[in-house]
Tab-separated table of C-alpha atoms and ligand atoms in Angstrom:
chain	number	residue	atom	x	y	z
A	1	MET	CA	50.646	-10.478	43.669
A	2	SER	CA	49.537	-10.203	47.244
A	3	ASP	CA	46.681	-9.866	48.867
A	4	LEU	CA	47.808	-5.958	49.397
A	5	GLU	CA	49.260	-5.068	46.219
A	6	ALA	CA	45.733	-6.269	45.123
A	7	PHE	CA	44.067	-3.774	47.061
A	8	ARG	CA	47.009	-0.540	45.446
A	9	ARG	CA	45.678	-1.512	42.162
A	10	GLU	CA	42.309	-1.260	43.604
A	11	VAL	CA	42.614	2.151	45.027
A	12	ARG	CA	45.395	2.929	41.759
A	13	ASP	CA	42.375	2.449	39.728
A	14	TRP	CA	39.759	3.831	41.627
A	15	ILE	CA	40.791	7.252	42.356
A	16	VAL	CA	41.886	7.257	38.412
A	17	ALA	CA	37.396	5.702	38.241
A	18	ASN	CA	36.541	8.354	40.627
A	19	TYR	CA	38.165	11.643	41.350
A	20	PRO	CA	37.373	14.489	40.003
A	21	ALA	CA	40.143	15.811	37.494
A	22	SER	CA	38.863	20.464	38.969
A	23	LEU	CA	39.858	18.421	42.208
A	24	ARG	CA	43.652	18.451	39.951
A	25	ALA	CA	45.082	21.822	41.304
A	26	PRO	CA	46.190	21.376	44.931
A	27	LEU	CA	43.717	22.917	48.077
A	28	ARG	CA	44.564	27.355	48.705
A	29	SER	CA	44.695	28.218	52.381
A	30	GLU	CA	41.226	29.346	53.227
A	31	SER	CA	39.252	28.389	50.685
A	32	ASP	CA	35.486	27.992	49.634
A	33	GLU	CA	36.829	24.474	48.418
A	34	THR	CA	37.595	24.177	52.160
A	35	PRO	CA	35.546	20.513	52.704
A	36	TRP	CA	34.163	21.407	56.219
A	37	GLY	CA	30.865	19.190	55.022
A	38	GLY	CA	28.275	20.293	57.379
A	39	ARG	CA	24.449	21.637	56.796
A	40	LYS	CA	25.631	25.032	56.049
A	41	THR	CA	28.315	24.459	53.939
A	42	ARG	CA	28.120	26.002	50.262
A	43	TYR	CA	31.250	24.891	48.028
A	44	SER	CA	32.152	27.567	45.299
A	45	ASN	CA	33.047	23.671	43.108
A	46	PRO	CA	30.508	20.849	43.542
A	47	ASP	CA	32.636	18.146	42.972
A	48	VAL	CA	34.131	18.838	46.526
A	49	LYS	CA	30.382	17.602	47.513
A	50	LEU	CA	31.482	14.554	45.284
A	51	TRP	CA	34.235	13.799	46.454
A	52	MET	CA	33.651	13.124	49.606
A	53	ASP	CA	30.395	11.380	49.354
A	54	ARG	CA	32.547	8.706	47.208
A	55	MET	CA	34.850	7.735	49.765
A	56	ALA	CA	31.844	8.192	52.251
A	57	ALA	CA	30.804	5.736	50.035
A	58	ARG	CA	34.152	3.095	50.578
A	59	GLY	CA	34.462	4.713	54.408
A	60	TRP	CA	38.099	5.845	52.778
A	61	GLY	CA	38.316	9.404	54.796
A	62	CYS	CA	39.300	6.803	58.002
A	63	PRO	CA	39.888	3.662	56.998
A	64	ASP	CA	40.875	2.741	60.258
A	65	TRP	CA	37.903	2.981	62.091
A	66	ALA	CA	35.356	-0.395	62.286
A	67	VAL	CA	32.557	0.483	59.870
A	68	GLU	CA	29.474	0.595	62.398
A	69	HIS	CA	31.898	4.575	63.222
A	70	GLY	CA	32.210	5.041	59.349
A	71	GLY	CA	35.715	3.195	58.382
A	72	ALA	CA	35.967	1.448	56.023
A	73	GLY	CA	37.493	-1.136	59.052
A	74	LEU	CA	41.298	-1.699	57.534
A	75	GLU	CA	44.153	-2.941	58.560
A	76	PRO	CA	47.572	-1.062	58.892
A	77	ASP	CA	49.010	-1.303	56.642
A	78	ALA	CA	46.542	-1.410	54.135
A	79	VAL	CA	45.249	1.896	55.590
A	80	ARG	CA	49.093	2.497	54.816
A	81	VAL	CA	49.186	1.247	51.819
A	82	LEU	CA	46.036	3.668	50.153
A	83	ARG	CA	46.920	5.983	51.610
A	84	GLU	CA	50.104	5.983	49.791
A	85	GLU	CA	47.745	5.954	47.113
A	86	LEU	CA	45.758	9.157	46.934
A	87	ALA	CA	48.516	11.455	48.652
A	88	GLY	CA	50.624	9.898	45.420
A	89	ALA	CA	47.651	10.977	43.345
A	90	GLY	CA	47.583	14.460	44.422
A	91	CYS	CA	44.345	13.811	46.197
A	92	ARG	CA	42.736	16.986	49.160
A	93	PRO	CA	40.562	15.607	51.436
A	94	ALA	CA	37.157	14.152	51.611
A	95	VAL	CA	36.789	16.177	54.283
A	96	PHE	CA	38.207	18.590	56.914
A	97	SER	CA	36.650	19.435	59.458
A	98	PHE	CA	37.191	20.580	63.763
A	99	GLY	CA	34.277	17.763	64.605
A	100	LEU	CA	37.077	14.814	62.813
A	101	MET	CA	40.792	16.030	63.705
A	102	MET	CA	39.552	17.603	67.565
A	103	LEU	CA	36.190	15.452	68.463
A	104	ALA	CA	36.850	12.801	66.935
A	105	PRO	CA	39.732	10.806	68.288
A	106	VAL	CA	38.531	12.318	71.810
A	107	LEU	CA	34.855	10.248	71.024
A	108	ARG	CA	37.370	6.474	69.821
A	109	GLU	CA	38.312	7.282	73.228
A	110	PHE	CA	35.870	8.153	76.484
A	111	ALA	CA	32.246	8.117	74.819
A	112	SER	CA	29.223	5.094	75.267
A	113	GLU	CA	29.394	2.772	72.618
A	114	GLU	CA	26.402	4.150	71.673
A	115	GLN	CA	27.823	7.630	71.537
A	116	LYS	CA	30.824	6.555	68.875
A	117	GLN	CA	27.579	5.138	66.655
A	118	ARG	CA	25.885	7.856	67.156
A	119	PHE	CA	27.481	10.440	65.974
A	120	LEU	CA	30.586	9.022	64.153
A	121	PRO	CA	29.624	7.933	60.978
A	122	PRO	CA	28.532	11.797	60.310
A	123	ILE	CA	31.448	13.371	61.345
A	124	ALA	CA	33.450	10.211	59.153
A	125	ARG	CA	31.006	11.527	56.412
A	126	GLY	CA	31.048	14.757	56.632
A	127	GLU	CA	27.537	15.861	57.391
A	128	ILE	CA	27.545	17.138	60.225
A	129	ARG	CA	29.985	20.456	61.383
A	130	TRP	CA	31.745	20.608	64.704
A	131	CYS	CA	32.539	24.110	66.563
A	132	GLN	CA	34.396	24.229	69.523
A	133	GLY	CA	33.075	25.696	72.508
A	134	TYR	CA	36.471	26.675	74.446
A	135	SER	CA	37.006	29.740	75.042
A	136	GLU	CA	34.341	31.561	77.417
A	137	PRO	CA	34.810	36.065	78.360
A	138	GLY	CA	36.899	35.302	81.487
A	139	ALA	CA	38.207	32.008	80.616
A	140	GLY	CA	41.356	31.657	77.570
A	141	SER	CA	44.382	30.158	79.490
A	142	ASP	CA	42.924	29.647	82.267
A	143	LEU	CA	40.243	27.921	81.155
A	144	ALA	CA	39.138	26.131	83.373
A	145	SER	CA	37.162	28.847	84.394
A	146	LEU	CA	34.917	28.472	82.464
A	147	LYS	CA	31.519	29.491	83.923
A	148	THR	CA	29.460	28.383	81.669
A	149	ARG	CA	26.663	26.328	83.720
A	150	ALA	CA	24.055	22.924	83.046
A	151	GLU	CA	22.845	21.918	85.472
A	152	ASP	CA	20.287	18.933	86.785
A	153	GLY	CA	17.272	19.134	84.925
A	154	GLY	CA	16.340	15.565	86.116
A	155	ASP	CA	16.932	13.871	81.642
A	156	HIS	CA	18.311	17.003	80.180
A	157	TRP	CA	20.727	19.157	81.499
A	158	LEU	CA	19.693	22.647	81.876
A	159	VAL	CA	22.791	25.659	80.207
A	160	ASN	CA	23.323	28.849	80.484
A	161	GLY	CA	25.981	30.780	79.964
A	162	GLN	CA	28.355	31.913	76.530
A	163	LYS	CA	31.597	30.919	74.429
A	164	ILE	CA	33.424	33.567	72.456
A	165	TRP	CA	36.223	33.131	69.860
A	166	THR	CA	33.974	30.097	68.544
A	167	SER	CA	34.910	29.251	64.771
A	168	TYR	CA	32.810	28.937	62.403
A	169	ALA	CA	29.809	28.874	65.264
A	170	ASP	CA	27.473	29.784	62.809
A	171	GLN	CA	28.986	27.211	59.888
A	172	SER	CA	28.682	24.534	62.652
A	173	ASP	CA	25.032	22.552	63.199
A	174	TRP	CA	26.371	20.998	66.386
A	175	ILE	CA	29.209	22.223	69.539
A	176	PHE	CA	31.513	20.076	71.700
A	177	CYS	CA	31.360	22.352	74.355
A	178	LEU	CA	32.908	22.511	78.197
A	179	VAL	CA	30.363	23.638	81.292
A	180	ARG	CA	30.194	23.602	84.246
A	181	THR	CA	28.367	20.478	86.081
A	182	ASN	CA	29.535	21.356	89.943
A	183	THR	CA	30.931	24.892	91.428
A	184	GLU	CA	32.035	23.458	94.744
A	185	SER	CA	36.052	21.843	92.204
A	186	LYS	CA	37.884	23.862	89.924
A	187	HIS	CA	38.351	21.006	87.050
A	188	GLY	CA	36.644	18.125	89.056
A	189	GLY	CA	33.332	20.701	88.170
A	190	ILE	CA	34.679	20.567	84.246
A	191	SER	CA	31.854	18.223	81.886
A	192	PHE	CA	31.523	17.829	77.904
A	193	LEU	CA	28.615	18.054	76.242
A	194	LEU	CA	27.215	17.372	72.447
A	195	ILE	CA	25.637	20.266	71.878
A	196	ASP	CA	22.993	20.320	68.536
A	197	MET	CA	23.097	24.161	67.727
A	198	THR	CA	19.765	24.177	66.426
A	199	SER	CA	18.022	23.837	69.847
A	200	PRO	CA	16.129	26.585	71.020
A	201	GLY	CA	17.654	29.245	72.621
A	202	ILE	CA	20.458	29.651	71.571
A	203	GLU	CA	21.418	33.012	69.975
A	204	VAL	CA	25.319	33.021	67.884
A	205	ARG	CA	26.340	36.381	66.742
A	206	PRO	CA	29.839	36.348	64.499
A	207	ILE	CA	32.369	38.793	65.725
A	208	ARG	CA	34.643	39.899	62.545
A	209	LEU	CA	38.348	40.554	62.706
A	210	ILE	CA	40.979	42.623	61.150
A	211	SER	CA	41.442	40.610	58.203
A	212	GLY	CA	38.581	40.654	56.724
A	213	LYS	CA	36.832	37.810	57.573
A	214	SER	CA	34.342	36.672	60.795
A	215	PRO	CA	35.298	33.150	60.988
A	216	PHE	CA	34.809	33.645	65.578
A	217	CYS	CA	31.664	34.259	66.868
A	218	GLU	CA	30.105	34.052	70.383
A	219	VAL	CA	27.642	31.630	70.952
A	220	PHE	CA	24.832	32.765	73.777
A	221	PHE	CA	23.164	30.356	75.690
A	222	THR	CA	20.123	30.888	77.546
A	223	ASP	CA	18.172	28.236	78.968
A	224	VAL	CA	18.999	25.615	76.593
A	225	ARG	CA	17.635	21.862	77.387
A	226	VAL	CA	20.689	19.192	76.385
A	227	PRO	CA	19.103	15.139	76.563
A	228	LYS	CA	21.677	13.228	79.142
A	229	GLU	CA	23.399	11.292	76.641
A	230	ASN	CA	25.450	14.071	75.246
A	231	LEU	CA	27.308	13.959	78.010
A	232	ILE	CA	30.749	12.926	76.865
A	233	GLY	CA	32.154	10.497	80.176
A	234	LYS	CA	30.906	11.122	83.917
A	235	PRO	CA	29.185	13.902	85.038
A	236	GLY	CA	33.062	16.355	86.232
A	237	GLU	CA	35.142	13.820	83.766
A	238	GLY	CA	35.819	16.820	81.544
A	239	TRP	CA	38.727	18.616	81.811
A	240	LYS	CA	40.474	15.655	81.454
A	241	ILE	CA	38.764	14.795	77.822
A	242	ALA	CA	39.016	18.675	77.416
A	243	LYS	CA	43.195	18.403	77.514
A	244	ARG	CA	43.290	15.032	75.524
A	245	LEU	CA	41.007	17.539	72.728
A	246	LEU	CA	43.485	20.270	73.033
A	247	GLN	CA	46.461	18.107	72.154
A	248	TYR	CA	45.102	16.822	69.527
A	249	GLU	CA	44.162	20.039	67.803
A	250	ARG	CA	47.453	21.040	69.264
A	251	THR	CA	49.196	17.770	66.439
A	252	ASN	CA	46.703	19.807	64.009
A	253	ILE	CA	47.748	22.986	64.574
A	254	SER	CA	51.234	21.725	63.569
A	255	GLN	CA	50.553	19.144	60.722
A	256	GLN	CA	48.682	21.876	58.795
A	257	VAL	CA	51.466	23.964	59.458
A	258	GLN	CA	54.084	21.218	58.339
A	259	SER	CA	50.909	21.326	54.733
A	260	GLY	CA	52.759	24.990	54.223
A	261	LEU	CA	55.801	25.126	55.098
A	262	GLY	CA	57.617	27.073	52.768
A	263	GLY	CA	54.984	27.657	50.571
A	264	THR	CA	52.398	31.002	49.732
A	265	PRO	CA	48.602	31.150	49.633
A	266	GLY	CA	49.592	30.887	46.467
A	267	GLY	CA	51.225	27.409	46.164
A	268	LEU	CA	54.617	29.164	45.321
A	269	SER	CA	57.382	29.076	47.206
A	270	LEU	CA	59.137	31.134	48.920
A	271	ALA	CA	61.938	31.515	46.269
A	272	GLU	CA	59.473	31.947	43.367
A	273	LEU	CA	57.860	34.330	45.296
A	274	ALA	CA	61.221	36.158	45.517
A	275	LYS	CA	62.164	35.742	42.385
A	276	ARG	CA	58.742	37.275	41.036
A	277	HIS	CA	59.440	40.194	42.650
A	278	ARG	CA	63.145	40.306	43.180
A	279	GLY	CA	64.225	39.397	39.964
A	280	GLU	CA	65.986	36.640	38.140
A	281	GLN	CA	69.822	35.681	38.083
A	282	GLN	CA	70.953	32.830	36.313
A	283	GLY	CA	68.457	31.270	37.945
A	284	ARG	CA	68.647	32.767	41.254
A	285	ILE	CA	67.129	35.112	43.407
A	286	ALA	CA	68.796	38.336	42.443
A	287	ASP	CA	68.801	40.496	45.295
A	288	ALA	CA	71.721	38.544	47.844
A	289	HIS	CA	70.508	39.977	51.234
A	290	VAL	CA	66.927	38.414	50.104
A	291	ARG	CA	68.262	34.629	48.977
A	292	GLU	CA	70.251	34.946	52.129
A	293	LEU	CA	66.819	35.241	54.422
A	294	VAL	CA	65.309	33.201	52.054
A	295	ALA	CA	68.154	30.231	51.952
A	296	ARG	CA	67.846	30.311	56.222
A	297	HIS	CA	63.674	30.083	56.461
A	298	GLU	CA	64.652	26.848	54.350
A	299	MET	CA	66.666	25.085	56.493
A	300	GLN	CA	64.177	25.893	59.808
A	301	SER	CA	61.567	24.246	57.422
A	302	GLU	CA	63.563	21.703	57.751
A	303	ALA	CA	64.829	21.426	60.540
A	304	ILE	CA	60.870	21.496	61.970
A	305	ALA	CA	59.503	19.676	59.749
A	306	LEU	CA	62.151	16.485	61.234
A	307	THR	CA	60.562	17.308	64.214
A	308	LEU	CA	57.690	17.066	63.476
A	309	ARG	CA	58.035	13.426	61.493
A	310	ARG	CA	59.686	12.381	65.710
A	311	VAL	CA	56.589	13.249	66.955
A	312	GLN	CA	54.166	12.345	64.530
A	313	GLU	CA	55.108	8.943	64.363
A	314	GLU	CA	55.276	8.795	68.353
A	315	SER	CA	51.901	9.706	68.691
A	316	GLY	CA	51.494	7.268	66.009
A	317	ARG	CA	52.927	4.901	68.355
A	318	PHE	CA	51.312	6.442	71.246
A	319	GLY	CA	48.830	8.316	71.385
A	320	PRO	CA	49.710	13.005	71.277
A	321	SER	CA	51.303	13.576	74.073
A	322	ALA	CA	52.330	16.968	75.699
A	323	THR	CA	54.949	17.089	72.975
A	324	SER	CA	52.125	18.212	70.794
A	325	SER	CA	52.777	21.540	72.546
A	326	ILE	CA	56.939	21.342	71.226
A	327	THR	CA	55.086	21.264	67.977
A	328	LYS	CA	52.217	24.332	68.319
A	329	ALA	CA	54.577	26.922	69.699
A	330	LEU	CA	56.936	26.352	67.070
A	331	GLY	CA	55.129	25.842	64.365
A	332	ALA	CA	53.033	28.545	64.368
A	333	GLN	CA	56.484	31.358	65.034
A	334	HIS	CA	57.596	29.188	62.154
A	335	ASN	CA	54.420	30.264	60.094
A	336	LYS	CA	54.131	34.075	61.746
A	337	ASP	CA	57.747	34.422	60.676
A	338	LYS	CA	57.027	33.319	56.995
A	339	PHE	CA	54.816	35.318	55.721
A	340	GLU	CA	56.987	37.839	57.549
A	341	LEU	CA	59.068	37.902	55.441
A	342	MET	CA	56.910	37.058	52.247
A	343	LEU	CA	56.676	41.274	53.126
A	344	GLU	CA	59.462	41.678	53.777
A	345	ILE	CA	60.067	39.873	49.393
A	346	MET	CA	57.391	41.794	48.559
A	347	GLY	CA	57.903	45.015	49.142
A	348	GLN	CA	55.359	47.265	48.316
A	349	ALA	CA	53.243	44.322	46.722
A	350	ALA	CA	52.492	43.311	50.728
A	351	LEU	CA	50.393	46.857	50.506
A	352	GLY	CA	47.567	45.221	48.571
A	353	TRP	CA	44.185	44.864	50.591
A	354	ASP	CA	41.898	44.407	47.228
A	355	GLY	CA	41.865	44.625	43.835
A	356	ALA	CA	44.162	46.511	41.094
A	357	PRO	CA	47.144	47.815	39.819
A	358	PHE	CA	47.480	43.894	43.403
A	359	GLU	CA	47.605	40.607	41.785
A	360	ALA	CA	44.804	38.482	43.586
A	361	ASP	CA	48.044	35.987	45.058
A	362	ASP	CA	50.468	38.988	47.172
A	363	VAL	CA	46.262	40.279	47.783
A	364	GLU	CA	45.491	36.964	49.780
A	365	ILE	CA	49.654	36.986	51.023
A	366	CYS	CA	48.581	39.854	53.415
A	367	HIS	CA	45.666	38.600	53.646
A	368	GLN	CA	47.478	35.756	55.460
A	369	TRP	CA	50.106	37.675	57.441
A	370	LEU	CA	47.290	39.094	59.533
A	371	ARG	CA	45.444	35.954	59.451
A	372	SER	CA	49.264	34.339	61.103
A	373	LYS	CA	49.208	36.721	64.125
A	374	GLY	CA	46.347	34.388	65.679
A	375	ASN	CA	48.404	31.110	65.404
A	376	SER	CA	50.626	31.951	68.776
A	377	ILE	CA	46.945	32.256	70.220
A	378	GLU	CA	44.679	29.645	68.719
A	379	GLY	CA	44.639	26.171	70.887
A	380	GLY	CA	46.374	28.062	73.531
A	381	THR	CA	48.701	30.741	73.471
A	382	SER	CA	52.711	29.935	72.707
A	383	GLU	CA	53.518	30.920	76.723
A	384	ILE	CA	51.450	28.420	78.010
A	385	GLN	CA	52.395	25.585	75.976
A	386	THR	CA	55.502	26.879	76.828
A	387	ASN	CA	54.753	26.442	80.211
A	388	ILE	CA	53.045	22.609	79.637
A	389	VAL	CA	57.016	21.900	78.231
A	390	ALA	CA	58.551	23.410	81.376
A	391	LYS	CA	56.256	21.554	83.735
A	392	GLN	CA	55.112	17.797	80.956
A	393	VAL	CA	58.085	18.033	79.081
A	394	LEU	CA	61.493	18.640	80.781
A	395	GLY	CA	59.360	17.946	83.917
A	396	LEU	CA	60.364	21.024	85.821
A	397	PRO	CA	59.415	22.147	88.812
A	398	ASP	CA	56.791	24.860	89.360
B	401	FAD	C1	42.430	31.871	65.690
B	401	FAD	C2	41.624	31.768	66.640
B	401	FAD	C3	41.016	30.746	66.342
B	401	FAD	C4	40.361	30.758	68.049
B	401	FAD	N1	39.606	29.421	67.948
B	401	FAD	C5	38.865	28.978	69.043
B	401	FAD	C6	37.620	28.195	69.194
B	401	FAD	O1	37.228	27.885	68.235
B	401	FAD	N2	37.074	27.904	69.794
B	401	FAD	C7	37.296	27.988	71.054
B	401	FAD	O2	36.953	28.268	72.168
B	401	FAD	N3	38.153	29.159	71.515
B	401	FAD	C8	38.677	29.114	69.685
B	401	FAD	N4	40.227	30.771	69.915
B	401	FAD	C9	40.120	31.030	71.872
B	401	FAD	C10	41.679	30.946	72.161
B	401	FAD	O3	41.433	29.363	72.351
B	401	FAD	C11	41.885	31.713	73.322
B	401	FAD	O4	41.539	33.580	72.757
B	401	FAD	C12	43.169	31.319	74.026
B	401	FAD	O5	42.830	30.284	74.942
B	401	FAD	C13	43.928	32.526	75.232
B	401	FAD	O6	43.448	32.811	75.647
B	401	FAD	P1	42.759	34.385	76.068
B	401	FAD	O7	42.335	35.305	74.686
B	401	FAD	O8	41.592	34.056	76.947
B	401	FAD	O9	43.649	35.136	75.990
B	401	FAD	P2	43.828	35.065	77.796
B	401	FAD	O10	44.184	34.074	78.856
B	401	FAD	O11	44.031	36.731	78.643
B	401	FAD	O12	45.776	35.573	77.618
B	401	FAD	C14	46.512	37.009	77.402
B	401	FAD	C15	47.786	37.221	77.648
B	401	FAD	O13	48.182	36.296	78.968
B	401	FAD	C16	49.410	35.046	78.531
B	401	FAD	N5	49.402	34.619	80.010
B	401	FAD	C17	47.458	34.347	80.597
B	401	FAD	N6	48.244	33.248	80.872
B	401	FAD	C18	49.519	32.993	81.235
B	401	FAD	C19	50.379	32.527	82.675
B	401	FAD	N7	49.817	31.652	83.510
B	401	FAD	N8	51.538	32.199	81.599
B	401	FAD	C20	52.481	33.064	80.825
B	401	FAD	N9	51.502	33.900	80.000
B	401	FAD	C21	50.366	33.890	80.594
B	401	FAD	C22	49.090	34.307	77.326
B	401	FAD	O14	49.194	34.163	76.837
B	401	FAD	C23	48.046	36.615	76.736
B	401	FAD	O15	49.501	36.207	76.010
B	401	FAD	C24	40.144	31.161	69.231
B	401	FAD	C25	41.519	31.874	69.015
B	401	FAD	C26	41.857	32.581	68.435
B	401	FAD	C27	43.349	33.229	68.105
């Protein structure tokens, strides 16, 4: 038996012995079983944390990372085998966090070895939850207009300013922040700073949304002292790091769209949803018009899945690039279209907001339909993605 086959067997046996039975059902989006990690997150099912800890002990959440960074130091072939076995057994991710999806890749690229050893292991193990401090009241699409200042205080940075739309700031332990260390150069005056949310001078105010949830917050910084060693890269290098992080973010948003392609939040296919609401005739959706809409959407899903796969394979080999803007914009529109279609399929059942006579799954679709409207805004609006594609992918003039 080759080493790789032996490893496959070891992984398979380990999963049988260690994967909690209560996590066999697929993870629903926006579920309180989402393994965000961190000190404040509470799970309705304690097995979420158990699985997180068991995977962390093996370093298998980030198997390609060095052991001293919280990974398992596995070679690419072993990583592939591990991922195949975890996916084949239907295992949920051990950690699903902004730290893992956005911050860790740029730390691996731009941080000093000391910073990697300090910040990567708690991300890999799901011990620290991170939020993203980019947007400000006057800096969204034109992000480089940001004004939050970080002044050199000798052994520390003194931070003053405000962030907005900071998803889950009230649930997070740390924030990765874009700050202005120099006012003379718009882009060249931006730096990338890591800030402990328990630092004196930070105030977090949740913003309530139309979907009934409050993932957004405003974050205020008043004379917050941040140790010098929390700056990633050199002062003024923040814009380069910020743009790279956005490429990782957009790639991840696209992957999430891919994993939800065609399905409802409750795990039904669109066809199953349509049969439930519009009836079934000889195994098909009874309503011919709805049948055609579902078929058209499913074909589009297939085409998008192929494009996503192509872009992912390219970014897996060469790192993410501006093509992440294609899949981000495409995926955002497709997800919004999917929820519009679900509402059309459901008819009156889509009017439900809370409780009887509406089914919990239908109510969830209605909430998520409202949430989907943010898809073409978060991580950079679709208009901005189209601009990036025009300039950086197609090479069109300004
Ligand atoms: C669900 C969600 C989660 C988010 N989470 C976070 C987070 O965790 N952290 C964070 O920092 N931010 C977060 N954001 C904020 C998000 O990044 C910004 O909302 C986004 O970048 C747009 O900025 P803005 O809201 O200021 O809109 P504006 O920049 O004011 O844009 C308004 C409109 O003008 C258009 N527009 C602007 N400039 C141009 C241009 N040059 N060409 C063409 N059209 C243009 C835009 O496309 C948009 O339609 C989140 C947003 C959402 C919806």
